[in-house]
Amino acid sequence: MSLLTLEGVTAFYGSSQALFDVNLEIGAGEVVALMGRNGMGKTTTVKTICRLLPAKGVIRFGDHDLLPLPSYRAARLGIGLVPEGRRCFGNLSVEKNLTAAARPGDWTAGTVTELFPRLGERRSQIAASLSGGEQQMLAIARALMTNPKLLILDEATEGLAPLVRQEIWKVIARLKQESGMAILIIDKSIRELSRIADRAVILQRGETVWNGPVNDLTSDLTERYLGV
Ligand code: ATP
């Protein structure tokens, strides 16, 4: 059974329509890559799932209709977001950033710092003083602390140094293998996405134009829709 379903979803910024017909499904434990060129609606789709934007169509999470819910209720149902640009609480310590997000489950300050030992070392440091890579680790750790059923990573490795990127990809691979959590992931590296994702969904001008197993992504398709 599908964990998250979007059918015929439209969404708006004020009177400006950004999504026209988004269709997407994620099964429990599945990793789905959300792809598309710049400005095609990936972040808008993420905001729509997290109920940060007015939308129409079907948005279901398990047995719940997400459409009428405010964002905090969507989060409580088990959607953990790592937003574009990370957005940690800069003036709070690493530890406070983590505990502020905590909800009951297997992910605790102990288990997330096992996953990211550097966060354990910097526990009492304020988030603003962390490197970009460490802030991304904190953003992922904070989302895990909510013990989500679905983790959404918007630009998982954007702007990070190559070594840190590798570290983040390793962690995502580990989450896939060990946690059984569903993951929706956006990133510029098609190569890494193709390695880690089970399926891909491609957006073009706010519409789903392709959806299938990541292994079926031919060079024709990536050229046509992703410009590579
Ligand atoms: P990128 O890879 O550049 O982040 P994206 O695929 O995530 O691109 P979105 O950010 O979802 O694309 O943008 C989809 C469309 O919505 C674009 O036409 C964009 O200009 C528009 N848009 C995004 N944010 C806003 C906003 N706050 N107000 C109005 N229009 C917006």
mmCIF file of C-alpha atoms and ligand atoms in Angstrom:
data_model
loop_
_atom_site.group_PDB
_atom_site.id
_atom_site.type_symbol
_atom_site.label_atom_id
_atom_site.label_comp_id
_atom_site.label_asym_id
_atom_site.label_seq_id
_atom_site.Cartn_x
_atom_site.Cartn_y
_atom_site.Cartn_z
ATOM 1 C CA MET A 1 0.000 0.000 0.000
ATOM 2 C CA SER A 2 1.146 3.486 -0.802
ATOM 3 C CA LEU A 3 2.317 5.668 2.095
ATOM 4 C CA LEU A 4 2.038 8.978 0.253
ATOM 5 C CA THR A 5 -0.181 9.593 -2.761
ATOM 6 C CA LEU A 6 -0.539 12.770 -4.804
ATOM 7 C CA GLU A 7 -3.099 12.716 -7.599
ATOM 8 C CA GLY A 8 -3.801 15.618 -9.926
ATOM 9 C CA VAL A 9 -2.328 18.095 -7.451
ATOM 10 C CA THR A 10 -2.371 21.802 -8.215
ATOM 11 C CA ALA A 11 -0.830 24.495 -5.980
ATOM 12 C CA PHE A 12 -0.576 28.252 -5.921
ATOM 13 C CA TYR A 13 1.596 31.106 -4.671
ATOM 14 C CA GLY A 14 -1.146 33.684 -4.141
ATOM 15 C CA SER A 15 -2.878 33.873 -7.501
ATOM 16 C CA SER A 16 0.092 32.381 -9.361
ATOM 17 C CA GLN A 17 -0.260 28.672 -10.152
ATOM 18 C CA ALA A 18 2.975 26.693 -9.733
ATOM 19 C CA LEU A 19 1.743 23.072 -9.830
ATOM 20 C CA PHE A 20 -0.654 21.958 -12.546
ATOM 21 C CA ASP A 21 -0.881 18.177 -12.359
ATOM 22 C CA VAL A 22 1.475 16.459 -9.956
ATOM 23 C CA ASN A 23 1.112 12.697 -9.523
ATOM 24 C CA LEU A 24 3.400 10.844 -7.187
ATOM 25 C CA GLU A 25 3.357 7.741 -5.012
ATOM 26 C CA ILE A 26 5.740 6.537 -2.343
ATOM 27 C CA GLY A 27 5.404 3.117 -0.759
ATOM 28 C CA ALA A 28 6.563 2.338 2.779
ATOM 29 C CA GLY A 29 10.351 1.968 2.792
ATOM 30 C CA GLU A 30 10.696 3.209 -0.767
ATOM 31 C CA VAL A 31 13.220 5.819 -1.921
ATOM 32 C CA VAL A 32 11.887 8.139 -4.622
ATOM 33 C CA ALA A 33 13.916 10.794 -6.434
ATOM 34 C CA LEU A 34 12.013 13.927 -7.411
ATOM 35 C CA MET A 35 13.699 15.299 -10.507
ATOM 36 C CA GLY A 36 13.359 18.187 -12.933
ATOM 37 C CA ARG A 37 15.237 21.229 -14.143
ATOM 38 C CA ASN A 38 15.385 24.414 -12.058
ATOM 39 C CA GLY A 39 12.025 26.043 -11.431
ATOM 40 C CA MET A 40 9.963 23.011 -12.511
ATOM 41 C CA GLY A 41 8.195 22.651 -9.174
ATOM 42 C CA LYS A 42 10.214 20.282 -6.977
ATOM 43 C CA THR A 43 10.396 22.525 -3.896
ATOM 44 C CA THR A 44 6.796 23.595 -4.459
ATOM 45 C CA THR A 45 5.771 19.916 -4.445
ATOM 46 C CA VAL A 46 7.633 19.421 -1.159
ATOM 47 C CA LYS A 47 5.958 22.498 0.375
ATOM 48 C CA THR A 48 2.609 21.226 -0.859
ATOM 49 C CA ILE A 49 3.121 17.793 0.727
ATOM 50 C CA CYS A 50 4.114 19.494 4.002
ATOM 51 C CA ARG A 51 0.944 21.597 3.708
ATOM 52 C CA LEU A 52 2.731 24.927 3.503
ATOM 53 C CA LEU A 53 0.850 25.974 0.353
ATOM 54 C CA PRO A 54 -2.825 26.037 -0.683
ATOM 55 C CA ALA A 55 -3.493 23.129 -3.023
ATOM 56 C CA LYS A 56 -6.190 21.084 -4.723
ATOM 57 C CA GLY A 57 -6.337 17.449 -5.752
ATOM 58 C CA VAL A 58 -5.630 14.343 -3.697
ATOM 59 C CA ILE A 59 -2.864 14.312 -1.064
ATOM 60 C CA ARG A 60 -3.075 11.197 1.089
ATOM 61 C CA PHE A 61 -0.659 9.988 3.740
ATOM 62 C CA GLY A 62 -1.544 6.476 4.915
ATOM 63 C CA ASP A 63 -5.241 6.702 5.773
ATOM 64 C CA HIS A 64 -5.171 10.469 6.205
ATOM 65 C CA ASP A 65 -6.318 13.168 3.842
ATOM 66 C CA LEU A 66 -3.537 15.756 4.154
ATOM 67 C CA LEU A 67 -5.233 18.405 2.058
ATOM 68 C CA PRO A 68 -7.211 20.130 4.845
ATOM 69 C CA LEU A 69 -4.478 19.805 7.479
ATOM 70 C CA PRO A 70 -2.128 22.561 8.679
ATOM 71 C CA SER A 71 1.608 21.868 8.391
ATOM 72 C CA TYR A 72 2.147 20.963 12.049
ATOM 73 C CA ARG A 73 -0.503 18.214 11.773
ATOM 74 C CA ALA A 74 1.125 16.827 8.618
ATOM 75 C CA ALA A 75 4.457 16.766 10.459
ATOM 76 C CA ARG A 76 2.904 14.961 13.422
ATOM 77 C CA LEU A 77 1.519 12.259 11.176
ATOM 78 C CA GLY A 78 5.129 11.378 10.348
ATOM 79 C CA ILE A 79 6.542 13.636 7.643
ATOM 80 C CA GLY A 80 10.063 14.860 8.455
ATOM 81 C CA LEU A 81 11.412 17.668 6.277
ATOM 82 C CA VAL A 82 15.012 18.668 5.609
ATOM 83 C CA PRO A 83 14.274 21.967 3.873
ATOM 84 C CA GLU A 84 16.286 23.595 1.130
ATOM 85 C CA GLY A 85 18.846 25.871 2.804
ATOM 86 C CA ARG A 86 18.837 23.757 6.017
ATOM 87 C CA ARG A 87 17.259 26.362 8.341
ATOM 88 C CA CYS A 88 18.503 25.208 11.744
ATOM 89 C CA PHE A 89 17.909 27.434 14.778
ATOM 90 C CA GLY A 90 21.188 29.331 14.504
ATOM 91 C CA ASN A 91 21.250 30.728 18.027
ATOM 92 C CA LEU A 92 20.494 27.382 19.686
ATOM 93 C CA SER A 93 23.040 24.692 20.475
ATOM 94 C CA VAL A 94 23.210 21.482 18.457
ATOM 95 C CA GLU A 95 21.683 19.654 21.396
ATOM 96 C CA LYS A 96 18.759 22.111 21.746
ATOM 97 C CA ASN A 97 18.109 21.953 17.991
ATOM 98 C CA LEU A 98 17.782 18.194 18.361
ATOM 99 C CA THR A 99 15.743 18.035 21.538
ATOM 100 C CA ALA A 100 13.351 20.751 20.318
ATOM 101 C CA ALA A 101 12.333 18.433 17.471
ATOM 102 C CA ALA A 102 12.165 15.206 19.480
ATOM 103 C CA ARG A 103 9.151 12.899 19.296
ATOM 104 C CA PRO A 104 9.009 9.373 20.686
ATOM 105 C CA GLY A 105 10.663 6.595 18.696
ATOM 106 C CA ASP A 106 13.961 4.900 17.914
ATOM 107 C CA TRP A 107 15.663 8.126 16.832
ATOM 108 C CA THR A 108 17.033 9.914 19.868
ATOM 109 C CA ALA A 109 19.911 12.333 20.492
ATOM 110 C CA GLY A 110 21.995 9.185 21.097
ATOM 111 C CA THR A 111 21.129 7.382 17.858
ATOM 112 C CA VAL A 112 21.386 10.464 15.626
ATOM 113 C CA THR A 113 24.817 11.333 17.015
ATOM 114 C CA GLU A 114 25.859 7.746 16.352
ATOM 115 C CA LEU A 115 24.860 8.377 12.742
ATOM 116 C CA PHE A 116 26.643 11.757 12.704
ATOM 117 C CA PRO A 117 29.473 11.556 15.276
ATOM 118 C CA ARG A 118 30.506 15.132 14.478
ATOM 119 C CA LEU A 119 27.239 16.409 15.911
ATOM 120 C CA GLY A 120 28.027 14.625 19.163
ATOM 121 C CA GLU A 121 31.420 16.344 19.278
ATOM 122 C CA ARG A 122 29.745 19.718 18.720
ATOM 123 C CA ARG A 123 26.792 19.138 21.004
ATOM 124 C CA SER A 124 27.111 22.405 22.955
ATOM 125 C CA GLN A 125 28.155 24.586 19.996
ATOM 126 C CA ILE A 126 25.533 26.978 18.582
ATOM 127 C CA ALA A 127 24.224 25.889 15.174
ATOM 128 C CA ALA A 128 25.241 29.137 13.439
ATOM 129 C CA SER A 129 28.897 28.359 14.155
ATOM 130 C CA LEU A 130 28.784 24.978 12.335
ATOM 131 C CA SER A 131 30.125 24.464 8.807
ATOM 132 C CA GLY A 132 27.611 24.086 5.964
ATOM 133 C CA GLY A 133 28.095 20.321 5.983
ATOM 134 C CA GLU A 134 27.582 20.087 9.726
ATOM 135 C CA GLN A 135 24.444 22.223 9.461
ATOM 136 C CA GLN A 136 23.091 19.827 6.847
ATOM 137 C CA MET A 137 23.875 16.902 9.157
ATOM 138 C CA LEU A 138 22.029 18.754 11.919
ATOM 139 C CA ALA A 139 19.055 19.411 9.628
ATOM 140 C CA ILE A 140 18.874 15.690 8.774
ATOM 141 C CA ALA A 141 19.362 14.679 12.412
ATOM 142 C CA ARG A 142 16.638 17.094 13.506
ATOM 143 C CA ALA A 143 14.189 15.663 10.969
ATOM 144 C CA LEU A 144 15.059 12.133 12.163
ATOM 145 C CA MET A 145 14.390 13.192 15.778
ATOM 146 C CA THR A 146 10.715 13.595 14.803
ATOM 147 C CA ASN A 147 10.767 9.835 14.045
ATOM 148 C CA PRO A 148 9.114 10.227 10.642
ATOM 149 C CA LYS A 149 7.627 7.539 8.417
ATOM 150 C CA LEU A 150 8.632 9.662 5.437
ATOM 151 C CA LEU A 151 11.807 11.742 5.295
ATOM 152 C CA ILE A 152 11.915 14.487 2.661
ATOM 153 C CA LEU A 153 15.305 15.888 1.675
ATOM 154 C CA ASP A 154 15.126 19.017 -0.495
ATOM 155 C CA GLU A 155 18.573 19.501 -2.094
ATOM 156 C CA ALA A 156 20.280 16.850 0.012
ATOM 157 C CA THR A 157 23.861 17.908 -0.762
ATOM 158 C CA GLU A 158 23.511 21.364 -2.351
ATOM 159 C CA GLY A 159 26.508 23.652 -1.853
ATOM 160 C CA LEU A 160 28.549 21.122 0.137
ATOM 161 C CA ALA A 161 32.185 20.130 -0.317
ATOM 162 C CA PRO A 162 32.741 16.800 -2.162
ATOM 163 C CA LEU A 163 33.849 14.884 0.946
ATOM 164 C CA VAL A 164 30.864 16.040 2.961
ATOM 165 C CA ARG A 165 28.581 15.118 0.072
ATOM 166 C CA GLN A 166 29.978 11.595 0.125
ATOM 167 C CA GLU A 167 29.363 11.406 3.846
ATOM 168 C CA ILE A 168 25.733 12.513 3.414
ATOM 169 C CA TRP A 169 25.140 9.993 0.584
ATOM 170 C CA LYS A 170 26.563 7.220 2.791
ATOM 171 C CA VAL A 171 24.191 8.167 5.586
ATOM 172 C CA ILE A 172 21.210 8.214 3.220
ATOM 173 C CA ALA A 173 22.213 4.758 1.922
ATOM 174 C CA ARG A 174 22.414 3.546 5.511
ATOM 175 C CA LEU A 175 18.993 4.997 6.307
ATOM 176 C CA LYS A 176 17.584 3.164 3.295
ATOM 177 C CA GLN A 177 19.121 -0.138 4.311
ATOM 178 C CA GLU A 178 18.621 -0.023 8.043
ATOM 179 C CA SER A 179 15.642 2.152 8.895
ATOM 180 C CA GLY A 180 12.846 1.075 6.564
ATOM 181 C CA MET A 181 11.782 4.721 6.373
ATOM 182 C CA ALA A 182 10.417 6.038 3.077
ATOM 183 C CA ILE A 183 12.516 8.823 1.547
ATOM 184 C CA LEU A 184 11.672 11.489 -1.028
ATOM 185 C CA ILE A 185 14.857 13.095 -2.230
ATOM 186 C CA ILE A 186 15.813 16.043 -4.428
ATOM 187 C CA ASP A 187 19.395 16.622 -5.509
ATOM 188 C CA LYS A 188 21.333 17.889 -8.497
ATOM 189 C CA SER A 189 23.465 14.721 -8.755
ATOM 190 C CA ILE A 190 21.554 12.403 -11.038
ATOM 191 C CA ARG A 191 24.302 9.819 -10.696
ATOM 192 C CA GLU A 192 23.929 9.590 -6.916
ATOM 193 C CA LEU A 193 20.138 9.688 -7.140
ATOM 194 C CA SER A 194 20.181 6.850 -9.660
ATOM 195 C CA ARG A 195 22.306 4.773 -7.302
ATOM 196 C CA ILE A 196 20.132 5.257 -4.275
ATOM 197 C CA ALA A 197 16.544 5.677 -5.463
ATOM 198 C CA ASP A 198 14.119 2.889 -6.317
ATOM 199 C CA ARG A 199 11.973 5.110 -8.492
ATOM 200 C CA ALA A 200 12.081 8.574 -10.015
ATOM 201 C CA VAL A 201 9.385 11.126 -10.703
ATOM 202 C CA ILE A 202 10.179 13.900 -13.172
ATOM 203 C CA LEU A 203 8.445 17.263 -13.125
ATOM 204 C CA GLN A 204 8.226 19.715 -15.948
ATOM 205 C CA ARG A 205 6.468 23.066 -15.513
ATOM 206 C CA GLY A 206 4.537 21.837 -12.507
ATOM 207 C CA GLU A 207 3.415 18.548 -14.089
ATOM 208 C CA THR A 208 4.546 14.975 -13.619
ATOM 209 C CA VAL A 209 5.880 13.985 -17.026
ATOM 210 C CA TRP A 210 7.598 10.710 -16.139
ATOM 211 C CA ASN A 211 7.407 8.207 -13.324
ATOM 212 C CA GLY A 212 9.123 4.842 -13.158
ATOM 213 C CA PRO A 213 11.940 2.651 -11.840
ATOM 214 C CA VAL A 214 15.170 4.595 -11.704
ATOM 215 C CA ASN A 215 16.815 1.895 -13.853
ATOM 216 C CA ASP A 216 14.451 2.793 -16.698
ATOM 217 C CA LEU A 217 15.798 6.366 -16.861
ATOM 218 C CA THR A 218 17.399 6.375 -20.289
ATOM 219 C CA SER A 219 19.840 9.005 -21.565
ATOM 220 C CA ASP A 220 17.057 10.106 -23.917
ATOM 221 C CA LEU A 221 14.833 10.906 -20.953
ATOM 222 C CA THR A 222 17.514 12.644 -18.900
ATOM 223 C CA GLU A 223 18.461 14.718 -21.935
ATOM 224 C CA ARG A 224 14.878 15.655 -22.684
ATOM 225 C CA TYR A 225 13.722 16.459 -19.146
ATOM 226 C CA LEU A 226 16.860 17.181 -17.145
ATOM 227 C CA GLY A 227 19.106 18.676 -19.808
ATOM 228 C CA VAL A 228 22.002 16.242 -19.213
HETATM 229 P P1 ATP B 1 15.012 24.743 -8.101
HETATM 230 O O1 ATP B 1 15.761 23.536 -8.515
HETATM 231 O O2 ATP B 1 15.483 25.988 -8.778
HETATM 232 O O3 ATP B 1 14.858 24.896 -6.617
HETATM 233 P P2 ATP B 1 12.255 23.778 -8.264
HETATM 234 O O4 ATP B 1 11.997 22.684 -9.230
HETATM 235 O O5 ATP B 1 12.348 23.421 -6.826
HETATM 236 O O6 ATP B 1 13.550 24.570 -8.730
HETATM 237 P P3 ATP B 1 10.218 25.619 -7.453
HETATM 238 O O7 ATP B 1 11.062 26.393 -6.505
HETATM 239 O O8 ATP B 1 9.213 24.691 -6.904
HETATM 240 O O9 ATP B 1 11.128 24.845 -8.499
HETATM 241 O O10 ATP B 1 9.478 26.671 -8.407
HETATM 242 C C1 ATP B 1 8.376 26.295 -9.271
HETATM 243 C C2 ATP B 1 7.750 27.562 -9.825
HETATM 244 O O11 ATP B 1 7.144 28.307 -8.780
HETATM 245 C C3 ATP B 1 8.746 28.492 -10.506
HETATM 246 O O12 ATP B 1 8.129 29.045 -11.628
HETATM 247 C C4 ATP B 1 8.998 29.548 -9.455
HETATM 248 O O13 ATP B 1 9.313 30.789 -10.061
HETATM 249 C C5 ATP B 1 7.654 29.628 -8.734
HETATM 250 N N1 ATP B 1 7.843 30.043 -7.346
HETATM 251 C C6 ATP B 1 8.635 29.445 -6.421
HETATM 252 N N2 ATP B 1 8.560 30.063 -5.221
HETATM 253 C C7 ATP B 1 7.678 31.082 -5.389
HETATM 254 C C8 ATP B 1 7.143 32.104 -4.531
HETATM 255 N N3 ATP B 1 7.489 32.174 -3.228
HETATM 256 N N4 ATP B 1 6.259 32.987 -5.067
HETATM 257 C C9 ATP B 1 5.870 32.889 -6.359
HETATM 258 N N5 ATP B 1 6.311 31.951 -7.228
HETATM 259 C C10 ATP B 1 7.212 31.066 -6.754
#
